[in-house]
Each structure stands twice: as structure tokens, then as C-alpha cells.
Short mmCIF file of C-alpha atoms and ligand atoms in Angstrom, two decimals:
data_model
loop_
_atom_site.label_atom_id
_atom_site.label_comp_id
_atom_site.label_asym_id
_atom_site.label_seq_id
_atom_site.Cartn_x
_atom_site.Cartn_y
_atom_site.Cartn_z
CA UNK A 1 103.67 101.62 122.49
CA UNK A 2 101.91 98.99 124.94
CA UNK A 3 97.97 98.73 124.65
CA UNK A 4 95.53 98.34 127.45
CA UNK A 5 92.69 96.16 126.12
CA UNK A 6 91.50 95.35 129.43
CA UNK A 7 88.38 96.78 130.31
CA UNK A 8 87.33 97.72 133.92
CA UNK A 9 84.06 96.72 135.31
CA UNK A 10 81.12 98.16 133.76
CA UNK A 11 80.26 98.74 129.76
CA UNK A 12 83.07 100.73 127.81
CA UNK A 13 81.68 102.79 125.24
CA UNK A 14 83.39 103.24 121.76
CA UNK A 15 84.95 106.17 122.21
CA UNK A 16 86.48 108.56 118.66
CA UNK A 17 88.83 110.90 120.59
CA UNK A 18 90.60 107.77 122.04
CA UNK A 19 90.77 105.58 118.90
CA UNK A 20 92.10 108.39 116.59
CA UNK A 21 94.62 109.43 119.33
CA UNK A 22 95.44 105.49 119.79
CA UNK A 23 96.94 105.21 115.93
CA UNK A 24 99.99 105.31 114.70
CA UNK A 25 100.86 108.46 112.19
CA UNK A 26 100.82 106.48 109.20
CA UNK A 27 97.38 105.54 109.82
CA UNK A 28 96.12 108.51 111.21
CA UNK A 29 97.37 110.08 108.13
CA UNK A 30 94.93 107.91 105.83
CA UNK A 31 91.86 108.85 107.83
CA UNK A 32 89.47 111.04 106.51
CA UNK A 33 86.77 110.62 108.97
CA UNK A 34 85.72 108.61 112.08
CA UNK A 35 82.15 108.27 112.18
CA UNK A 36 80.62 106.33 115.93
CA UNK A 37 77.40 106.01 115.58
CA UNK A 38 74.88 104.73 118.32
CA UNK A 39 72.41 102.67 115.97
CA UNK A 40 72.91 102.21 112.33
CA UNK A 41 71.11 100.03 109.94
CA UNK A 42 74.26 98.59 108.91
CA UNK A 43 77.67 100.62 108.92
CA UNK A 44 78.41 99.11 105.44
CA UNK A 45 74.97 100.67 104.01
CA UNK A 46 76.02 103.83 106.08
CA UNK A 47 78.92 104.03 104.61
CA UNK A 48 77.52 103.44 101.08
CA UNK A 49 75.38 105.96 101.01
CA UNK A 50 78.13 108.52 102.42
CA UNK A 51 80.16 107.26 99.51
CA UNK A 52 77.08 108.25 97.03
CA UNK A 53 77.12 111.59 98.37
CA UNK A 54 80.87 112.16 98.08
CA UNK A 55 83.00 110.72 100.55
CA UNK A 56 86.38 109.19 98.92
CA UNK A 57 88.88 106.94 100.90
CA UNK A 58 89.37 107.06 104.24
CA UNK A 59 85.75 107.49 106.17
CA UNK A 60 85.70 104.79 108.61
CA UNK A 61 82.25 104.00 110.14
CA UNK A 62 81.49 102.12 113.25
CA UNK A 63 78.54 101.26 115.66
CA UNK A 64 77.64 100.45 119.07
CA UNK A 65 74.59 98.56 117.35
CA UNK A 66 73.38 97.52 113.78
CA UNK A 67 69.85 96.94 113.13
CA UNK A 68 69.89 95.35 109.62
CA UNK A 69 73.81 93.95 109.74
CA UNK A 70 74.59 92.30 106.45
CA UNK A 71 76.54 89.18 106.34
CA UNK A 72 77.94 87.35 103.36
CA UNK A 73 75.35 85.25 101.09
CA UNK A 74 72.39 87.56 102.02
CA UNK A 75 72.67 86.28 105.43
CA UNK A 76 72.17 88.45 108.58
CA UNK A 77 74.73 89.80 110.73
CA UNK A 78 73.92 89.79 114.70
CA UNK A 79 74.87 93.22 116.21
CA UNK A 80 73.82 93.40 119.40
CA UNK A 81 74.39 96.97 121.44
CA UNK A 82 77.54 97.59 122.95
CA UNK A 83 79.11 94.54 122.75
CA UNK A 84 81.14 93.79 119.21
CA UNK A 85 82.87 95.41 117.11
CA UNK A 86 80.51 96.90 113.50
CA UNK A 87 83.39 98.49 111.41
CA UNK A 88 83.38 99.62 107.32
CA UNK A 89 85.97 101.67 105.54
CA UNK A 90 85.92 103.36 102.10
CA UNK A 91 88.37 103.12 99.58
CA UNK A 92 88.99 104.60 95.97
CA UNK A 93 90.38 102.48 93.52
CA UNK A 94 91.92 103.37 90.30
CA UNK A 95 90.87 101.25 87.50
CA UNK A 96 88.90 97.78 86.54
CA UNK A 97 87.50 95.51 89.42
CA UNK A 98 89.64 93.05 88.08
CA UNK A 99 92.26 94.98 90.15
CA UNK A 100 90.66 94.42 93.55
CA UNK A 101 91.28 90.58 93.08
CA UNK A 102 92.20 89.09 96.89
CA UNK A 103 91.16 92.16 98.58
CA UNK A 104 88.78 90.44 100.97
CA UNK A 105 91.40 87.76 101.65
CA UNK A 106 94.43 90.26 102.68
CA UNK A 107 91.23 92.18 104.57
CA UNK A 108 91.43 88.56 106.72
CA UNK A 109 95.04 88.61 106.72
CA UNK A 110 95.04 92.03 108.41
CA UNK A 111 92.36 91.49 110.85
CA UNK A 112 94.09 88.37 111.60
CA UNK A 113 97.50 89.77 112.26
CA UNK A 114 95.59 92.66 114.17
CA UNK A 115 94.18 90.25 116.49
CA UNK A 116 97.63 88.32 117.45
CA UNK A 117 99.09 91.05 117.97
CA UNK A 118 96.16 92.00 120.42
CA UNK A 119 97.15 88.44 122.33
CA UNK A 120 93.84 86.67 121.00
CA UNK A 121 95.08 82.69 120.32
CA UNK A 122 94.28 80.40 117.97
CA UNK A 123 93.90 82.93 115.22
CA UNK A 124 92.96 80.84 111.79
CA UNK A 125 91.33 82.10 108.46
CA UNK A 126 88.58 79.91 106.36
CA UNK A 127 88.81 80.72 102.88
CA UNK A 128 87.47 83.01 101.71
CA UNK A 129 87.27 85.04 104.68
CA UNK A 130 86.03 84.04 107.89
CA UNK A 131 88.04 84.67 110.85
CA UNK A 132 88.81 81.90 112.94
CA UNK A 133 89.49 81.73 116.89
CA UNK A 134 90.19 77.73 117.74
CA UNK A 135 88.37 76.92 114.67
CA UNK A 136 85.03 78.57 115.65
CA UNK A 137 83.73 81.70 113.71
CA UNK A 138 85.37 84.96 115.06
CA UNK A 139 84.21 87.47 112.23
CA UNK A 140 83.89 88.14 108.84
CA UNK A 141 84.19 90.17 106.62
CA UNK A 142 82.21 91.93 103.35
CA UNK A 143 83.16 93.81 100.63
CA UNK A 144 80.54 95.66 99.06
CA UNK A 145 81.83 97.58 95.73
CA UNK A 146 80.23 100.49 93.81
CA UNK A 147 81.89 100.09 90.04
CA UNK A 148 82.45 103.48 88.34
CA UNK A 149 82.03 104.89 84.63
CA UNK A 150 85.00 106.77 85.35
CA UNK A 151 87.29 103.74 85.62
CA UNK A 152 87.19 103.65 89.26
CA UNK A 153 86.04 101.50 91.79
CA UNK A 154 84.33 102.53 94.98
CA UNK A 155 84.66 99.87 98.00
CA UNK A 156 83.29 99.43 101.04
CA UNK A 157 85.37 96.85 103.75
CA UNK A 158 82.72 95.06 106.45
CA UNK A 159 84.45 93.50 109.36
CA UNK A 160 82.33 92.45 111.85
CA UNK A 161 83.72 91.13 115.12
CA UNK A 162 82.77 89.09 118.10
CA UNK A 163 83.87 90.35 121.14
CA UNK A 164 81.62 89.75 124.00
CA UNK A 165 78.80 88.55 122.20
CA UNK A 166 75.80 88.80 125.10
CA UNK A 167 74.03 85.65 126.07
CA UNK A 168 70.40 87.34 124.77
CA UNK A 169 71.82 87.19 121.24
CA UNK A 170 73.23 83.53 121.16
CA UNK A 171 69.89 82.27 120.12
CA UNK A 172 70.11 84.22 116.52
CA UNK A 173 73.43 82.71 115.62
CA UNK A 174 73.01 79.87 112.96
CA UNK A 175 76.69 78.76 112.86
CA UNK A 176 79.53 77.59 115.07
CA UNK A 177 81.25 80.70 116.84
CA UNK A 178 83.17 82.40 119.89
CA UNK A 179 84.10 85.74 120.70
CA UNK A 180 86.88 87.40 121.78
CA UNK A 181 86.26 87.53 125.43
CA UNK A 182 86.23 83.63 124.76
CA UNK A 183 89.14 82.95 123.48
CA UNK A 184 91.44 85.40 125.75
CA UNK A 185 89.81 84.22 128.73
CA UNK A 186 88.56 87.49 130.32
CA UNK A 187 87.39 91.08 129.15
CA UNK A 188 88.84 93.17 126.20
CA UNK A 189 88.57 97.14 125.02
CA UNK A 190 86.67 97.49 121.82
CA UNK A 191 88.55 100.80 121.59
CA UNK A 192 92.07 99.21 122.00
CA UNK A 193 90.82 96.20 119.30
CA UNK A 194 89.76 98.79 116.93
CA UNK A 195 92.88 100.95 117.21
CA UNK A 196 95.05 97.73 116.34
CA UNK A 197 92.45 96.89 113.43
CA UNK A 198 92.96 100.25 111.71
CA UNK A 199 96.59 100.48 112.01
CA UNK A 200 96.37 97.50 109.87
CA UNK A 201 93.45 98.27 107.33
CA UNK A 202 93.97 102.11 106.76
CA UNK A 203 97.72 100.97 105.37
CA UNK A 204 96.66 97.84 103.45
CA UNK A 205 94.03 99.87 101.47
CA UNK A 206 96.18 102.57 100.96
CA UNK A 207 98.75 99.92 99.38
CA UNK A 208 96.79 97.07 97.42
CA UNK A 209 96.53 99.66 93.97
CA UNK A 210 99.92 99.35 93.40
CA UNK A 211 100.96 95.91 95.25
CA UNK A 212 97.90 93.64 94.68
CA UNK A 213 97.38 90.55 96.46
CA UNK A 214 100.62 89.31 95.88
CA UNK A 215 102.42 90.24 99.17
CA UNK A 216 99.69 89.02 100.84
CA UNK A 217 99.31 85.28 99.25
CA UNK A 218 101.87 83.28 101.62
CA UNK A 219 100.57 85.09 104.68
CA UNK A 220 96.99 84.06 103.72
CA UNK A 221 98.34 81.01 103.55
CA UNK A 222 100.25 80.65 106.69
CA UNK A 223 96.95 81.22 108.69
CA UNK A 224 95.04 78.91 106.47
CA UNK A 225 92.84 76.54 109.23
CA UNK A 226 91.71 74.22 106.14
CA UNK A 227 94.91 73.63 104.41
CA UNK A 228 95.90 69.77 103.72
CA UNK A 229 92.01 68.96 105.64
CA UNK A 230 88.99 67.13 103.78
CA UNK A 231 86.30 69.20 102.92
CA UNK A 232 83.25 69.92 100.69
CA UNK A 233 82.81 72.84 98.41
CA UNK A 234 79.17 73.74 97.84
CA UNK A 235 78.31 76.33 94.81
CA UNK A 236 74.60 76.66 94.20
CA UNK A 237 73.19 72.96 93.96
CA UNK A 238 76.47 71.44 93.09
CA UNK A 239 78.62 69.92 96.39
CA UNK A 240 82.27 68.99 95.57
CA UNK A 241 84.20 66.50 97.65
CA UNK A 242 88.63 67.07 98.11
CA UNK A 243 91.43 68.22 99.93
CA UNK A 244 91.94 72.08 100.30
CA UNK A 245 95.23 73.12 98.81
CA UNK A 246 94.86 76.49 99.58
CA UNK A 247 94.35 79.36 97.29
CA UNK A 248 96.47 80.35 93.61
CA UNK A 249 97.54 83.36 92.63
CA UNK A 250 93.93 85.23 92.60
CA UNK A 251 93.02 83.90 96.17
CA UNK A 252 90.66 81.29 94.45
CA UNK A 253 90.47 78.05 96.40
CA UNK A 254 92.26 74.90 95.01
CA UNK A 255 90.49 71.60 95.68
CA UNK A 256 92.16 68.60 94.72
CA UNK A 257 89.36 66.23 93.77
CA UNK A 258 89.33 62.53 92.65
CA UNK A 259 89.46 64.52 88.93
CA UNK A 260 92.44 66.60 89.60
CA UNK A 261 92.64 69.87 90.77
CA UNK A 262 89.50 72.47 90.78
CA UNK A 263 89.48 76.71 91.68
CA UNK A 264 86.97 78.14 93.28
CA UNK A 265 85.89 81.60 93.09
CA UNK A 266 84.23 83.44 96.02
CA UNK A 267 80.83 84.99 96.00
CA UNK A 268 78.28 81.95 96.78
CA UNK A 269 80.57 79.69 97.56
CA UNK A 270 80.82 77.75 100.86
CA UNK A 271 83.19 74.98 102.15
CA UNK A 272 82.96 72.92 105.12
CA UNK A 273 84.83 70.36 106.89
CA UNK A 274 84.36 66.31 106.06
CA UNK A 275 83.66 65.30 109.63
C1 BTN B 301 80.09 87.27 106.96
O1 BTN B 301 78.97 86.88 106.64
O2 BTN B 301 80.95 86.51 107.40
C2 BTN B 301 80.44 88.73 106.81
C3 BTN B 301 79.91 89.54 107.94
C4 BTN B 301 80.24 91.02 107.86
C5 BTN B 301 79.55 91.80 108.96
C6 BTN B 301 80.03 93.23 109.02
S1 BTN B 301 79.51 94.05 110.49
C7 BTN B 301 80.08 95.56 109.85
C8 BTN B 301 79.68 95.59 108.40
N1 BTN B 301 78.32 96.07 108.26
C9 BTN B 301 77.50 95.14 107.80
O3 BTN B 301 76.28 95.28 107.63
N2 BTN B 301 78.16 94.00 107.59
C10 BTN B 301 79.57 94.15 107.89
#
């Protein structure tokens, strides 16, 4: 089925009826719920707390605004109204957290894939999981996890997108980044984006219990924007010069260093290019 994600003039509203009648059966299948919200502290915390009261897999959350968006490393998320995307999912997972292991990186992989198939260019990831557009910040992503007694885990997916990021909000961003609108040149439909964004995440949830990271390692890898480039690794005080050799078998980043090779696991971790 073709996609209109042009927009005509004016401001388009998310809209529920139109994204849950835009997917395709298998992922309308997995959804539980479609909660659009107006103004939300932060769709992830929204979606936490639904998840404390109940909900299992399937609720997806999103928002026109966020007031307290959450971004990896403590750091704040800019959600203007009307104007990106603000989505979280739930997810139930049977056993340890070990499991989960690459989640966030085949998360990237599928909001990647989403986006080319949308038309948006230049689509690149940064390990662990920023998504690129011409090698400027697009989105990211954060996975917030509620660990059970019951051997389960309980997971929240953050995926926050620029897509016509308004001028009055520029000023709050403290990193390099474009938006959609940017990068294909003229207007797109939030609506049509998020469609193509849950007909990749609903399935990819619904299959990384059984299937792991694995099937999702080489195509990480094939949209890796750092791969064979100099760059340092900073964890905590400690800055580590190499070349990124993209990830092993856990989605930790390899570094080879002047010492040999080096992993990297994600959580405070940040890399940047050697200019
Ligand atoms: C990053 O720092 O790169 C991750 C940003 C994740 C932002 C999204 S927006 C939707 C969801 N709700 C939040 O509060 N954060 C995530």
C-alpha cells in the first residue's frame, strides 16, 4: 500500500483512528492500546506508570508535547507541541534481563529501516543508538526497564523523533541535529511516520524473546555511520582513543586501541568523532 506523508498546509494533528487503520494486520494484531495524548510529562513515564497499574505488551503511548522528555544520560529531551514525534511502547519479557541484550540497538535498526522506507536519506546509526540523518542527530532512543520477582522483565521503548523541529526550540538543543523536514527537503505526516514506525516495532518486540539480537547484528552493522572512523570513547572520567570496529555479538562497541581491541558496554558511555 502507498503512504502519503505529505502534509497540506496548516498543522496536522496526530490522529489514533488514522494510525491504527494505517497498519498492517500483523501489527495491528500486537496492539493493545493507542494512547494520544495532548501534554504528557514524558510518554515513557506515562507509560511506566500504566505498566505499574497493569498494562502488559502492546500499549503504545504518544504525544503532541512532553513537558519533562527524558533523554539518555539524564539528559533532557526537547518536545516541543505539535511538531515531533514522542512515542513509548510496552513489552513483557519472559525471563532474566540478560535476555534483552541489543534490544535498544535492533530498536535503531527498526526505526532506521522505518525511516528509508519513508524516503528520508542519509539514514545512519551511532552506536549505541542515536539515529542519524547525514550524520546529524535524528532521534534516539531509551529503554527504560522495570525488572520483575516473577522472572519477567517489564520494558518501556522511547523513540523520540525530529520532524519539524520549530525554530523557538533550536535554542535548547545542546548537540548537532536535523529533522526530518530537513533532510527530505519539504513537509512530512507525523501520522504516516508513525504508522511505518509501528509496523516495524510492534513485530520486533513481539519477536526478540525467542530470536535475540542475533538477526539483527549485520543490519546494525550495515547502517553503522562510525564503522572503520577515529573516534573517542568517554566512560565516566576515563576518554579512550581508536578505531570503531563496530559492535560483537552483545551489541557492545569494539574499539581497536593502540593496546588491542576494547568492548564497550552502553549505559554512560559516549563516543565521538576524532575531528
Ligand atoms: C536520547 O537521549 O538520545 C534518547 C531520547 C529519547 C527521547 C524519547 S521521546 C519519547 C520517550 N519519552 C521520553 O521521555 N523519552 C523518550
Amino acid at each position: 500500500m502507498s503512504r502519503d506523508y505529505r502534509v497540506p498546509a496548516g498543522v496536522e494533528l496526530l490522529d489514533r483512528q488514522r494510525i491504527e487503520e494505517g497498519l498492517q494486520p500483523s501489527a495491528r494484531a500486537l496492539l493493545a492500546e493507542l494512547v494520544v495524548a495532548d501534554v504528557l510529562d514524558s510518554t515513557n513515564a506515562e507509560v511506566l506508570r500504566r505498566m505499574k497499574e497493569g498494562a502488559g505488551s502492546g500499549l503504545v503511548c504518544v504525544a503532541e508535547q512532553q513537558t519533562a522528555g527524558r533523554g539518555r544520560r539524564g539528559r533532557n529531551w526537547v518536545s516541543p507541541l505539535a511538531s515531533n514525534i514522542y512515542l513509548s511502547l510496552s513489552w513483557e519479557f519472559a525471563g532474566e534481563p540478560a535476555k534483552l541484550e541489543g534490544l535498544s540497538l535492533a530498536v535503531g535498526v527498526a526505526v532506521a529501516e522505518a525511516l528509508r522506507s519513508a524516503g528520508v536519506p542519509g539514514i545512519g546509526l551511532k552506536w549505541p543508538n542515536d539515529v542519524l540523518a547525514g550524520g546529524a542527530k535524528l532521534g534516539g532512543i531509551l529503554v527504560e526497564m522495570i525488572a520483575g520477582a516473577d522472572n519477567t522483565c517489564r520494558v518501556v521503548v522511547g523513540i523520540g523523533l525530529n520532524v519539524n523541529m520549530p525554530q523557538h526550540a533550536i535554542a535548547e538543543i545542546d548537540q548537532s541535529w536535523t529533522d526530518v523536514k530537513t533532510a527530505m527537503g519539504g513537509d512530512v505526516s507525523r501520522n504516516a511516520l508513525l504508522i511505518s514506525l509501528l509496523d516495524q516495532l510492534l513485530p520486533l518486540l513481539d519477536g526478540f524473546e525467542v530470536g535475540g539480537f542475533t538477526p539483527w547484528r549485520e543490519r546494525w552493522c550495515g547502517l553503522d555511520a562510525f564503522a572503520g572512523r577515529e573516534v573517542i570513547v568517554t566512560s565516566g572520567e576515563q576518554s579512550t582513543a581508536g578505531i570503531a570496529r563496530g559492535i560483537d555479538q552483545s551489541g557492545a562497541l569494539v574499539l581497536e586501541t593502540a593496546l588491542g581491541s576494547q568492548v564497550f558496554h552502553g549505559g554512560e558511555v559516549s563516543v565521538r568523532i576524532v575531528q
